[in-house]
């Protein structure tokens, strides 16, 4: 079994960064509410973009949580579809990926 202590730390750090970003986005969204109609319309457009960023962060957190669960189960580094070992290069690039290069296509 490979040692994934460094990978676990990397994933946990990224998860913390995403949670912080989500909290910042929530605070920014909560601060909006200008009574000026034109300003309110601009803020609404910005809110949609911030909400999309928040949804993206949530999706990445789910992937990280799944990767951490695979590490705990001793299944990390193996493709969940075919069982092939995922290359270190791919894990360096996409540490939360559950798929080998071939299955990701």
PDB file of N, CA and C in Angstrom:
ATOM      1  N   UNK A   1       0.842  -1.189   0.000  1.00  0.00           N
ATOM      2  CA  UNK A   1       0.000   0.000   0.000  1.00  0.00           C
ATOM      3  C   UNK A   1       0.883   1.247   0.000  1.00  0.00           C
ATOM      4  N   UNK A   2       0.573   2.187  -0.885  1.00  0.00           N
ATOM      5  CA  UNK A   2       1.357   3.407  -0.984  1.00  0.00           C
ATOM      6  C   UNK A   2       1.000   4.361   0.154  1.00  0.00           C
ATOM      7  N   UNK A   3       1.976   5.175   0.544  1.00  0.00           N
ATOM      8  CA  UNK A   3       1.762   6.173   1.593  1.00  0.00           C
ATOM      9  C   UNK A   3       1.271   7.464   0.949  1.00  0.00           C
ATOM     10  N   UNK A   4       0.121   7.923   1.386  1.00  0.00           N
ATOM     11  CA  UNK A   4      -0.465   9.117   0.805  1.00  0.00           C
ATOM     12  C   UNK A   4      -0.590  10.245   1.817  1.00  0.00           C
ATOM     13  N   UNK A   5       0.313  10.309   2.789  1.00  0.00           N
ATOM     14  CA  UNK A   5       0.253  11.363   3.805  1.00  0.00           C
ATOM     15  C   UNK A   5       0.385  12.749   3.162  1.00  0.00           C
ATOM     16  N   UNK A   6       1.322  12.897   2.245  1.00  0.00           N
ATOM     17  CA  UNK A   6       1.488  14.189   1.570  1.00  0.00           C
ATOM     18  C   UNK A   6       0.264  14.540   0.746  1.00  0.00           C
ATOM     19  N   UNK A   7      -0.287  13.550   0.067  1.00  0.00           N
ATOM     20  CA  UNK A   7      -1.472  13.781  -0.761  1.00  0.00           C
ATOM     21  C   UNK A   7      -2.664  14.156   0.127  1.00  0.00           C
ATOM     22  N   UNK A   8      -2.784  13.500   1.273  1.00  0.00           N
ATOM     23  CA  UNK A   8      -3.864  13.822   2.211  1.00  0.00           C
ATOM     24  C   UNK A   8      -3.742  15.268   2.666  1.00  0.00           C
ATOM     25  N   UNK A   9      -2.547  15.688   3.022  1.00  0.00           N
ATOM     26  CA  UNK A   9      -2.325  17.069   3.456  1.00  0.00           C
ATOM     27  C   UNK A   9      -2.658  18.043   2.339  1.00  0.00           C
ATOM     28  N   UNK A  10      -2.268  17.717   1.121  1.00  0.00           N
ATOM     29  CA  UNK A  10      -2.550  18.569  -0.035  1.00  0.00           C
ATOM     30  C   UNK A  10      -4.060  18.709  -0.235  1.00  0.00           C
ATOM     31  N   UNK A  11      -4.775  17.596  -0.169  1.00  0.00           N
ATOM     32  CA  UNK A  11      -6.224  17.625  -0.358  1.00  0.00           C
ATOM     33  C   UNK A  11      -6.916  18.393   0.772  1.00  0.00           C
ATOM     34  N   UNK A  12      -6.470  18.183   1.990  1.00  0.00           N
ATOM     35  CA  UNK A  12      -7.074  18.894   3.123  1.00  0.00           C
ATOM     36  C   UNK A  12      -6.813  20.391   3.048  1.00  0.00           C
ATOM     37  N   UNK A  13      -5.632  20.782   2.584  1.00  0.00           N
ATOM     38  CA  UNK A  13      -5.320  22.203   2.429  1.00  0.00           C
ATOM     39  C   UNK A  13      -6.208  22.827   1.355  1.00  0.00           C
ATOM     40  N   UNK A  14      -6.368  22.137   0.239  1.00  0.00           N
ATOM     41  CA  UNK A  14      -7.218  22.650  -0.836  1.00  0.00           C
ATOM     42  C   UNK A  14      -8.666  22.755  -0.358  1.00  0.00           C
ATOM     43  N   UNK A  15      -9.119  21.784   0.419  1.00  0.00           N
ATOM     44  CA  UNK A  15     -10.482  21.805   0.955  1.00  0.00           C
ATOM     45  C   UNK A  15     -10.679  23.026   1.858  1.00  0.00           C
ATOM     46  N   UNK A  16      -9.703  23.305   2.706  1.00  0.00           N
ATOM     47  CA  UNK A  16      -9.775  24.473   3.589  1.00  0.00           C
ATOM     48  C   UNK A  16      -9.816  25.768   2.779  1.00  0.00           C
ATOM     49  N   UNK A  17      -9.021  25.845   1.714  1.00  0.00           N
ATOM     50  CA  UNK A  17      -9.017  27.027   0.852  1.00  0.00           C
ATOM     51  C   UNK A  17     -10.393  27.229   0.210  1.00  0.00           C
ATOM     52  N   UNK A  18     -10.990  26.148  -0.254  1.00  0.00           N
ATOM     53  CA  UNK A  18     -12.302  26.243  -0.888  1.00  0.00           C
ATOM     54  C   UNK A  18     -13.377  26.661   0.110  1.00  0.00           C
ATOM     55  N   UNK A  19     -13.306  26.130   1.318  1.00  0.00           N
ATOM     56  CA  UNK A  19     -14.273  26.528   2.339  1.00  0.00           C
ATOM     57  C   UNK A  19     -14.139  28.012   2.667  1.00  0.00           C
ATOM     58  N   UNK A  20     -12.913  28.495   2.754  1.00  0.00           N
ATOM     59  CA  UNK A  20     -12.683  29.912   3.014  1.00  0.00           C
ATOM     60  C   UNK A  20     -13.244  30.760   1.876  1.00  0.00           C
ATOM     61  N   UNK A  21     -13.013  30.319   0.639  1.00  0.00           N
ATOM     62  CA  UNK A  21     -13.544  31.046  -0.512  1.00  0.00           C
ATOM     63  C   UNK A  21     -15.071  31.081  -0.456  1.00  0.00           C
ATOM     64  N   UNK A  22     -15.686  29.959  -0.096  1.00  0.00           N
ATOM     65  CA  UNK A  22     -17.144  29.918  -0.019  1.00  0.00           C
ATOM     66  C   UNK A  22     -17.668  30.858   1.066  1.00  0.00           C
ATOM     67  N   UNK A  23     -16.988  30.918   2.190  1.00  0.00           N
ATOM     68  CA  UNK A  23     -17.400  31.837   3.259  1.00  0.00           C
ATOM     69  C   UNK A  23     -17.282  33.291   2.793  1.00  0.00           C
ATOM     70  N   UNK A  24     -16.217  33.603   2.068  1.00  0.00           N
ATOM     71  CA  UNK A  24     -16.035  34.961   1.532  1.00  0.00           C
ATOM     72  C   UNK A  24     -17.128  35.303   0.525  1.00  0.00           C
ATOM     73  N   UNK A  25     -17.459  34.343  -0.327  1.00  0.00           N
ATOM     74  CA  UNK A  25     -18.524  34.568  -1.307  1.00  0.00           C
ATOM     75  C   UNK A  25     -19.862  34.787  -0.611  1.00  0.00           C
ATOM     76  N   UNK A  26     -20.143  33.982   0.411  1.00  0.00           N
ATOM     77  CA  UNK A  26     -21.390  34.143   1.169  1.00  0.00           C
ATOM     78  C   UNK A  26     -21.459  35.516   1.820  1.00  0.00           C
ATOM     79  N   UNK A  27     -20.351  35.953   2.404  1.00  0.00           N
ATOM     80  CA  UNK A  27     -20.328  37.269   3.051  1.00  0.00           C
ATOM     81  C   UNK A  27     -20.557  38.374   2.029  1.00  0.00           C
ATOM     82  N   UNK A  28     -19.947  38.236   0.862  1.00  0.00           N
ATOM     83  CA  UNK A  28     -20.129  39.226  -0.195  1.00  0.00           C
ATOM     84  C   UNK A  28     -21.575  39.240  -0.674  1.00  0.00           C
ATOM     85  N   UNK A  29     -22.150  38.064  -0.861  1.00  0.00           N
ATOM     86  CA  UNK A  29     -23.544  37.999  -1.298  1.00  0.00           C
ATOM     87  C   UNK A  29     -24.482  38.607  -0.258  1.00  0.00           C
ATOM     88  N   UNK A  30     -24.200  38.370   1.014  1.00  0.00           N
ATOM     89  CA  UNK A  30     -25.034  38.913   2.084  1.00  0.00           C
ATOM     90  C   UNK A  30     -24.939  40.429   2.180  1.00  0.00           C
ATOM     91  N   UNK A  31     -23.836  41.001   1.721  1.00  0.00           N
ATOM     92  CA  UNK A  31     -23.635  42.446   1.845  1.00  0.00           C
ATOM     93  C   UNK A  31     -24.356  43.233   0.759  1.00  0.00           C
ATOM     94  N   UNK A  32     -24.835  42.556  -0.267  1.00  0.00           N
ATOM     95  CA  UNK A  32     -25.499  43.252  -1.363  1.00  0.00           C
ATOM     96  C   UNK A  32     -26.923  43.625  -0.983  1.00  0.00           C
ATOM     97  N   UNK A  33     -27.435  44.622  -1.659  1.00  0.00           N
ATOM     98  CA  UNK A  33     -28.799  45.060  -1.426  1.00  0.00           C
ATOM     99  C   UNK A  33     -28.939  46.555  -1.565  1.00  0.00           C
ATOM    100  N   UNK A  34     -28.245  47.127  -2.523  1.00  0.00           N
ATOM    101  CA  UNK A  34     -28.303  48.567  -2.764  1.00  0.00           C
ATOM    102  C   UNK A  34     -29.726  48.947  -3.182  1.00  0.00           C
ATOM    103  N   UNK A  35     -30.293  49.993  -2.585  1.00  0.00           N
ATOM    104  CA  UNK A  35     -31.657  50.388  -2.950  1.00  0.00           C
ATOM    105  C   UNK A  35     -31.769  50.999  -4.352  1.00  0.00           C
ATOM    106  N   UNK A  36     -30.673  51.467  -4.928  1.00  0.00           N
ATOM    107  CA  UNK A  36     -30.668  52.030  -6.274  1.00  0.00           C
ATOM    108  C   UNK A  36     -30.918  50.901  -7.282  1.00  0.00           C
ATOM    109  N   UNK A  37     -31.934  51.068  -8.131  1.00  0.00           N
ATOM    110  CA  UNK A  37     -32.337  50.034  -9.083  1.00  0.00           C
ATOM    111  C   UNK A  37     -31.185  49.636 -10.011  1.00  0.00           C
ATOM    112  N   UNK A  38     -30.458  50.607 -10.569  1.00  0.00           N
ATOM    113  CA  UNK A  38     -29.353  50.301 -11.479  1.00  0.00           C
ATOM    114  C   UNK A  38     -28.250  49.542 -10.769  1.00  0.00           C
ATOM    115  N   UNK A  39     -27.904  49.985  -9.575  1.00  0.00           N
ATOM    116  CA  UNK A  39     -26.864  49.298  -8.794  1.00  0.00           C
ATOM    117  C   UNK A  39     -27.324  47.886  -8.430  1.00  0.00           C
ATOM    118  N   UNK A  40     -28.583  47.750  -8.104  1.00  0.00           N
ATOM    119  CA  UNK A  40     -29.130  46.447  -7.734  1.00  0.00           C
ATOM    120  C   UNK A  40     -29.046  45.475  -8.913  1.00  0.00           C
ATOM    121  N   UNK A  41     -29.292  45.949 -10.129  1.00  0.00           N
ATOM    122  CA  UNK A  41     -29.207  45.104 -11.318  1.00  0.00           C
ATOM    123  C   UNK A  41     -27.776  44.630 -11.539  1.00  0.00           C
ATOM    124  N   UNK A  42     -26.815  45.529 -11.365  1.00  0.00           N
ATOM    125  CA  UNK A  42     -25.397  45.165 -11.517  1.00  0.00           C
ATOM    126  C   UNK A  42     -25.008  44.143 -10.452  1.00  0.00           C
ATOM    127  N   UNK A  43     -25.440  44.381  -9.212  1.00  0.00           N
ATOM    128  CA  UNK A  43     -25.129  43.443  -8.133  1.00  0.00           C
ATOM    129  C   UNK A  43     -25.733  42.080  -8.418  1.00  0.00           C
ATOM    130  N   UNK A  44     -26.922  42.043  -8.993  1.00  0.00           N
ATOM    131  CA  UNK A  44     -27.568  40.765  -9.309  1.00  0.00           C
ATOM    132  C   UNK A  44     -26.731  39.964 -10.302  1.00  0.00           C
ATOM    133  N   UNK A  45     -26.184  40.633 -11.319  1.00  0.00           N
ATOM    134  CA  UNK A  45     -25.315  39.955 -12.280  1.00  0.00           C
ATOM    135  C   UNK A  45     -24.070  39.415 -11.593  1.00  0.00           C
ATOM    136  N   UNK A  46     -23.497  40.210 -10.703  1.00  0.00           N
ATOM    137  CA  UNK A  46     -22.311  39.767  -9.970  1.00  0.00           C
ATOM    138  C   UNK A  46     -22.665  38.602  -9.047  1.00  0.00           C
ATOM    139  N   UNK A  47     -23.852  38.650  -8.451  1.00  0.00           N
ATOM    140  CA  UNK A  47     -24.288  37.576  -7.562  1.00  0.00           C
ATOM    141  C   UNK A  47     -24.350  36.247  -8.305  1.00  0.00           C
ATOM    142  N   UNK A  48     -24.857  36.279  -9.539  1.00  0.00           N
ATOM    143  CA  UNK A  48     -24.942  35.050 -10.328  1.00  0.00           C
ATOM    144  C   UNK A  48     -23.561  34.455 -10.576  1.00  0.00           C
ATOM    145  N   UNK A  49     -22.597  35.306 -10.864  1.00  0.00           N
ATOM    146  CA  UNK A  49     -21.226  34.834 -11.086  1.00  0.00           C
ATOM    147  C   UNK A  49     -20.643  34.261  -9.800  1.00  0.00           C
ATOM    148  N   UNK A  50     -20.899  34.935  -8.676  1.00  0.00           N
ATOM    149  CA  UNK A  50     -20.379  34.447  -7.396  1.00  0.00           C
ATOM    150  C   UNK A  50     -21.051  33.133  -6.998  1.00  0.00           C
ATOM    151  N   UNK A  51     -22.336  33.003  -7.286  1.00  0.00           N
ATOM    152  CA  UNK A  51     -23.033  31.759  -6.984  1.00  0.00           C
ATOM    153  C   UNK A  51     -22.461  30.611  -7.809  1.00  0.00           C
ATOM    154  N   UNK A  52     -22.104  30.871  -9.064  1.00  0.00           N
ATOM    155  CA  UNK A  52     -21.486  29.849  -9.907  1.00  0.00           C
ATOM    156  C   UNK A  52     -20.138  29.425  -9.334  1.00  0.00           C
ATOM    157  N   UNK A  53     -19.368  30.389  -8.839  1.00  0.00           N
ATOM    158  CA  UNK A  53     -18.090  30.055  -8.198  1.00  0.00           C
ATOM    159  C   UNK A  53     -18.316  29.202  -6.961  1.00  0.00           C
ATOM    160  N   UNK A  54     -19.346  29.533  -6.198  1.00  0.00           N
ATOM    161  CA  UNK A  54     -19.665  28.757  -5.003  1.00  0.00           C
ATOM    162  C   UNK A  54     -20.065  27.334  -5.341  1.00  0.00           C
ATOM    163  N   UNK A  55     -20.865  27.162  -6.390  1.00  0.00           N
ATOM    164  CA  UNK A  55     -21.265  25.816  -6.811  1.00  0.00           C
ATOM    165  C   UNK A  55     -20.069  25.009  -7.287  1.00  0.00           C
ATOM    166  N   UNK A  56     -19.159  25.664  -7.989  1.00  0.00           N
ATOM    167  CA  UNK A  56     -17.942  24.999  -8.445  1.00  0.00           C
ATOM    168  C   UNK A  56     -17.101  24.546  -7.251  1.00  0.00           C
ATOM    169  N   UNK A  57     -16.988  25.407  -6.245  1.00  0.00           N
ATOM    170  CA  UNK A  57     -16.237  25.057  -5.037  1.00  0.00           C
ATOM    171  C   UNK A  57     -16.893  23.879  -4.319  1.00  0.00           C
ATOM    172  N   UNK A  58     -18.213  23.872  -4.247  1.00  0.00           N
ATOM    173  CA  UNK A  58     -18.919  22.758  -3.603  1.00  0.00           C
ATOM    174  C   UNK A  58     -18.650  21.450  -4.326  1.00  0.00           C
ATOM    175  N   UNK A  59     -18.658  21.482  -5.648  1.00  0.00           N
ATOM    176  CA  UNK A  59     -18.386  20.274  -6.429  1.00  0.00           C
ATOM    177  C   UNK A  59     -16.967  19.778  -6.182  1.00  0.00           C
ATOM    178  N   UNK A  60     -16.016  20.702  -6.131  1.00  0.00           N
ATOM    179  CA  UNK A  60     -14.626  20.291  -5.880  1.00  0.00           C
ATOM    180  C   UNK A  60     -14.466  19.732  -4.474  1.00  0.00           C
ATOM    181  N   UNK A  61     -15.165  20.301  -3.500  1.00  0.00           N
ATOM    182  CA  UNK A  61     -15.111  19.785  -2.125  1.00  0.00           C
ATOM    183  C   UNK A  61     -15.655  18.362  -2.080  1.00  0.00           C
ATOM    184  N   UNK A  62     -16.736  18.096  -2.809  1.00  0.00           N
ATOM    185  CA  UNK A  62     -17.277  16.726  -2.847  1.00  0.00           C
ATOM    186  C   UNK A  62     -16.254  15.755  -3.427  1.00  0.00           C
ATOM    187  N   UNK A  63     -15.536  16.197  -4.479  1.00  0.00           N
ATOM    188  CA  UNK A  63     -14.503  15.342  -5.066  1.00  0.00           C
ATOM    189  C   UNK A  63     -13.365  15.099  -4.079  1.00  0.00           C
ATOM    190  N   UNK A  64     -12.985  16.139  -3.359  1.00  0.00           N
ATOM    191  CA  UNK A  64     -11.913  16.005  -2.368  1.00  0.00           C
ATOM    192  C   UNK A  64     -12.350  15.074  -1.247  1.00  0.00           C
ATOM    193  N   UNK A  65     -13.569  15.228  -0.765  1.00  0.00           N
ATOM    194  CA  UNK A  65     -14.075  14.353   0.289  1.00  0.00           C
ATOM    195  C   UNK A  65     -14.078  12.896  -0.162  1.00  0.00           C
ATOM    196  N   UNK A  66     -14.460  12.664  -1.410  1.00  0.00           N
ATOM    197  CA  UNK A  66     -14.451  11.304  -1.947  1.00  0.00           C
ATOM    198  C   UNK A  66     -13.024  10.763  -2.029  1.00  0.00           C
ATOM    199  N   UNK A  67     -12.083  11.615  -2.433  1.00  0.00           N
ATOM    200  CA  UNK A  67     -10.677  11.187  -2.510  1.00  0.00           C
ATOM    201  C   UNK A  67     -10.138  10.867  -1.118  1.00  0.00           C
ATOM    202  N   UNK A  68     -10.476  11.690  -0.135  1.00  0.00           N
ATOM    203  CA  UNK A  68     -10.035  11.424   1.239  1.00  0.00           C
ATOM    204  C   UNK A  68     -10.643  10.120   1.764  1.00  0.00           C
ATOM    205  N   UNK A  69     -11.881   9.844   1.386  1.00  0.00           N
ATOM    206  CA  UNK A  69     -12.513   8.581   1.785  1.00  0.00           C
ATOM    207  C   UNK A  69     -11.799   7.400   1.126  1.00  0.00           C
ATOM    208  N   UNK A  70     -11.393   7.562  -0.138  1.00  0.00           N
ATOM    209  CA  UNK A  70     -10.650   6.482  -0.802  1.00  0.00           C
ATOM    210  C   UNK A  70      -9.290   6.271  -0.145  1.00  0.00           C
ATOM    211  N   UNK A  71      -8.660   7.349   0.293  1.00  0.00           N
ATOM    212  CA  UNK A  71      -7.388   7.208   1.007  1.00  0.00           C
ATOM    213  C   UNK A  71      -7.609   6.411   2.285  1.00  0.00           C
ATOM    214  N   UNK A  72      -8.627   6.770   3.050  1.00  0.00           N
ATOM    215  CA  UNK A  72      -8.926   6.069   4.312  1.00  0.00           C
ATOM    216  C   UNK A  72      -9.241   4.600   4.080  1.00  0.00           C
ATOM    217  N   UNK A  73      -9.899   4.312   2.958  1.00  0.00           N
ATOM    218  CA  UNK A  73     -10.279   2.936   2.649  1.00  0.00           C
ATOM    219  C   UNK A  73      -9.148   2.149   1.989  1.00  0.00           C
ATOM    220  N   UNK A  74      -8.032   2.831   1.714  1.00  0.00           N
ATOM    221  CA  UNK A  74      -6.915   2.165   1.050  1.00  0.00           C
ATOM    222  C   UNK A  74      -7.150   1.950  -0.434  1.00  0.00           C
ATOM    223  N   UNK A  75      -8.056   2.727  -1.014  1.00  0.00           N
ATOM    224  CA  UNK A  75      -8.403   2.560  -2.422  1.00  0.00           C
ATOM    225  C   UNK A  75      -7.923   3.718  -3.295  1.00  0.00           C
ATOM    226  N   UNK A  76      -7.293   4.714  -2.698  1.00  0.00           N
ATOM    227  CA  UNK A  76      -6.843   5.881  -3.444  1.00  0.00           C
ATOM    228  C   UNK A  76      -5.711   5.487  -4.382  1.00  0.00           C
ATOM    229  N   UNK A  77      -5.734   6.099  -5.563  1.00  0.00           N
ATOM    230  CA  UNK A  77      -4.676   5.830  -6.536  1.00  0.00           C
ATOM    231  C   UNK A  77      -5.044   4.739  -7.513  1.00  0.00           C
ATOM    232  N   UNK A  78      -6.185   4.093  -7.284  1.00  0.00           N
ATOM    233  CA  UNK A  78      -6.685   3.095  -8.221  1.00  0.00           C
ATOM    234  C   UNK A  78      -7.944   3.648  -8.873  1.00  0.00           C
ATOM    235  N   UNK A  79      -8.044   3.465 -10.174  1.00  0.00           N
ATOM    236  CA  UNK A  79      -9.210   3.939 -10.908  1.00  0.00           C
ATOM    237  C   UNK A  79     -10.460   3.230 -10.390  1.00  0.00           C
ATOM    238  N   UNK A  80     -11.501   4.028 -10.099  1.00  0.00           N
ATOM    239  CA  UNK A  80     -12.740   3.445  -9.574  1.00  0.00           C
ATOM    240  C   UNK A  80     -13.508   2.683 -10.647  1.00  0.00           C
ATOM    241  N   UNK A  81     -13.195   2.913 -11.906  1.00  0.00           N
ATOM    242  CA  UNK A  81     -13.892   2.224 -12.987  1.00  0.00           C
ATOM    243  C   UNK A  81     -13.200   0.922 -13.375  1.00  0.00           C
ATOM    244  N   UNK A  82     -11.890   0.970 -13.621  1.00  0.00           N
ATOM    245  CA  UNK A  82     -11.202  -0.223 -14.136  1.00  0.00           C
ATOM    246  C   UNK A  82     -10.205  -0.835 -13.153  1.00  0.00           C
ATOM    247  N   UNK A  83      -9.879  -0.109 -12.092  1.00  0.00           N
ATOM    248  CA  UNK A  83      -8.956  -0.628 -11.085  1.00  0.00           C
ATOM    249  C   UNK A  83      -7.487  -0.408 -11.393  1.00  0.00           C
ATOM    250  N   UNK A  84      -7.176   0.130 -12.556  1.00  0.00           N
ATOM    251  CA  UNK A  84      -5.792   0.408 -12.932  1.00  0.00           C
ATOM    252  C   UNK A  84      -5.209   1.478 -12.019  1.00  0.00           C
ATOM    253  N   UNK A  85      -3.925   1.355 -11.717  1.00  0.00           N
ATOM    254  CA  UNK A  85      -3.267   2.366 -10.900  1.00  0.00           C
ATOM    255  C   UNK A  85      -3.204   3.689 -11.666  1.00  0.00           C
ATOM    256  N   UNK A  86      -3.601   4.757 -11.001  1.00  0.00           N
ATOM    257  CA  UNK A  86      -3.547   6.095 -11.588  1.00  0.00           C
ATOM    258  C   UNK A  86      -2.117   6.604 -11.444  1.00  0.00           C
ATOM    259  N   UNK A  87      -1.565   7.134 -12.511  1.00  0.00           N
ATOM    260  CA  UNK A  87      -0.170   7.575 -12.482  1.00  0.00           C
ATOM    261  C   UNK A  87       0.015   8.725 -11.494  1.00  0.00           C
ATOM    262  N   UNK A  88       1.220   8.789 -10.924  1.00  0.00           N
ATOM    263  CA  UNK A  88       1.552   9.888 -10.020  1.00  0.00           C
ATOM    264  C   UNK A  88       1.456  11.231 -10.727  1.00  0.00           C
ATOM    265  N   UNK A  89       1.820  11.264 -11.993  1.00  0.00           N
ATOM    266  CA  UNK A  89       1.740  12.511 -12.752  1.00  0.00           C
ATOM    267  C   UNK A  89       0.301  13.004 -12.813  1.00  0.00           C
ATOM    268  N   UNK A  90      -0.637  12.090 -13.048  1.00  0.00           N
ATOM    269  CA  UNK A  90      -2.050  12.466 -13.110  1.00  0.00           C
ATOM    270  C   UNK A  90      -2.543  12.906 -11.736  1.00  0.00           C
ATOM    271  N   UNK A  91      -2.140  12.200 -10.694  1.00  0.00           N
ATOM    272  CA  UNK A  91      -2.542  12.573  -9.336  1.00  0.00           C
ATOM    273  C   UNK A  91      -1.924  13.900  -8.915  1.00  0.00           C
ATOM    274  N   UNK A  92      -0.725  14.191  -9.404  1.00  0.00           N
ATOM    275  CA  UNK A  92      -0.117  15.499  -9.122  1.00  0.00           C
ATOM    276  C   UNK A  92      -0.953  16.614  -9.740  1.00  0.00           C
ATOM    277  N   UNK A  93      -1.463  16.370 -10.937  1.00  0.00           N
ATOM    278  CA  UNK A  93      -2.253  17.363 -11.647  1.00  0.00           C
ATOM    279  C   UNK A  93      -3.685  17.442 -11.116  1.00  0.00           C
ATOM    280  N   UNK A  94      -4.275  16.290 -10.851  1.00  0.00           N
ATOM    281  CA  UNK A  94      -5.668  16.195 -10.396  1.00  0.00           C
ATOM    282  C   UNK A  94      -5.745  15.279  -9.174  1.00  0.00           C
ATOM    283  N   UNK A  95      -5.349  15.765  -8.009  1.00  0.00           N
ATOM    284  CA  UNK A  95      -5.245  14.887  -6.847  1.00  0.00           C
ATOM    285  C   UNK A  95      -6.554  14.238  -6.400  1.00  0.00           C
ATOM    286  N   UNK A  96      -7.697  14.797  -6.775  1.00  0.00           N
ATOM    287  CA  UNK A  96      -8.973  14.219  -6.356  1.00  0.00           C
ATOM    288  C   UNK A  96      -9.590  13.309  -7.409  1.00  0.00           C
ATOM    289  N   UNK A  97      -8.895  13.121  -8.532  1.00  0.00           N
ATOM    290  CA  UNK A  97      -9.491  12.335  -9.611  1.00  0.00           C
ATOM    291  C   UNK A  97      -9.724  10.880  -9.205  1.00  0.00           C
ATOM    292  N   UNK A  98     -10.887  10.343  -9.556  1.00  0.00           N
ATOM    293  CA  UNK A  98     -11.136   8.931  -9.279  1.00  0.00           C
ATOM    294  C   UNK A  98     -10.817   8.039 -10.480  1.00  0.00           C
ATOM    295  N   UNK A  99     -10.404   8.639 -11.606  1.00  0.00           N
ATOM    296  CA  UNK A  99     -10.242   7.888 -12.846  1.00  0.00           C
ATOM    297  C   UNK A  99      -8.823   7.931 -13.387  1.00  0.00           C
ATOM    298  N   UNK A 100      -8.410   6.843 -14.002  1.00  0.00           N
ATOM    299  CA  UNK A 100      -7.160   6.826 -14.754  1.00  0.00           C
ATOM    300  C   UNK A 100      -7.380   7.638 -16.034  1.00  0.00           C
ATOM    301  N   UNK A 101      -6.339   7.892 -16.748  1.00  0.00           N
ATOM    302  CA  UNK A 101      -6.425   8.715 -17.958  1.00  0.00           C
ATOM    303  C   UNK A 101      -7.386   8.113 -18.975  1.00  0.00           C
ATOM    304  N   UNK A 102      -7.310   6.795 -19.170  1.00  0.00           N
ATOM    305  CA  UNK A 102      -8.144   6.153 -20.172  1.00  0.00           C
ATOM    306  C   UNK A 102      -9.633   6.214 -19.816  1.00  0.00           C
ATOM    307  N   UNK A 103      -9.966   5.981 -18.565  1.00  0.00           N
ATOM    308  CA  UNK A 103     -11.377   5.991 -18.151  1.00  0.00           C
ATOM    309  C   UNK A 103     -11.952   7.405 -18.063  1.00  0.00           C
ATOM    310  N   UNK A 104     -11.094   8.394 -17.934  1.00  0.00           N
ATOM    311  CA  UNK A 104     -11.563   9.778 -17.855  1.00  0.00           C
ATOM    312  C   UNK A 104     -11.993  10.307 -19.217  1.00  0.00           C
ATOM    313  N   UNK A 105     -11.612   9.625 -20.263  1.00  0.00           N
ATOM    314  CA  UNK A 105     -11.945  10.098 -21.630  1.00  0.00           C
ATOM    315  C   UNK A 105     -13.390   9.922 -21.932  1.00  0.00           C
TER     316      UNK A 105
END
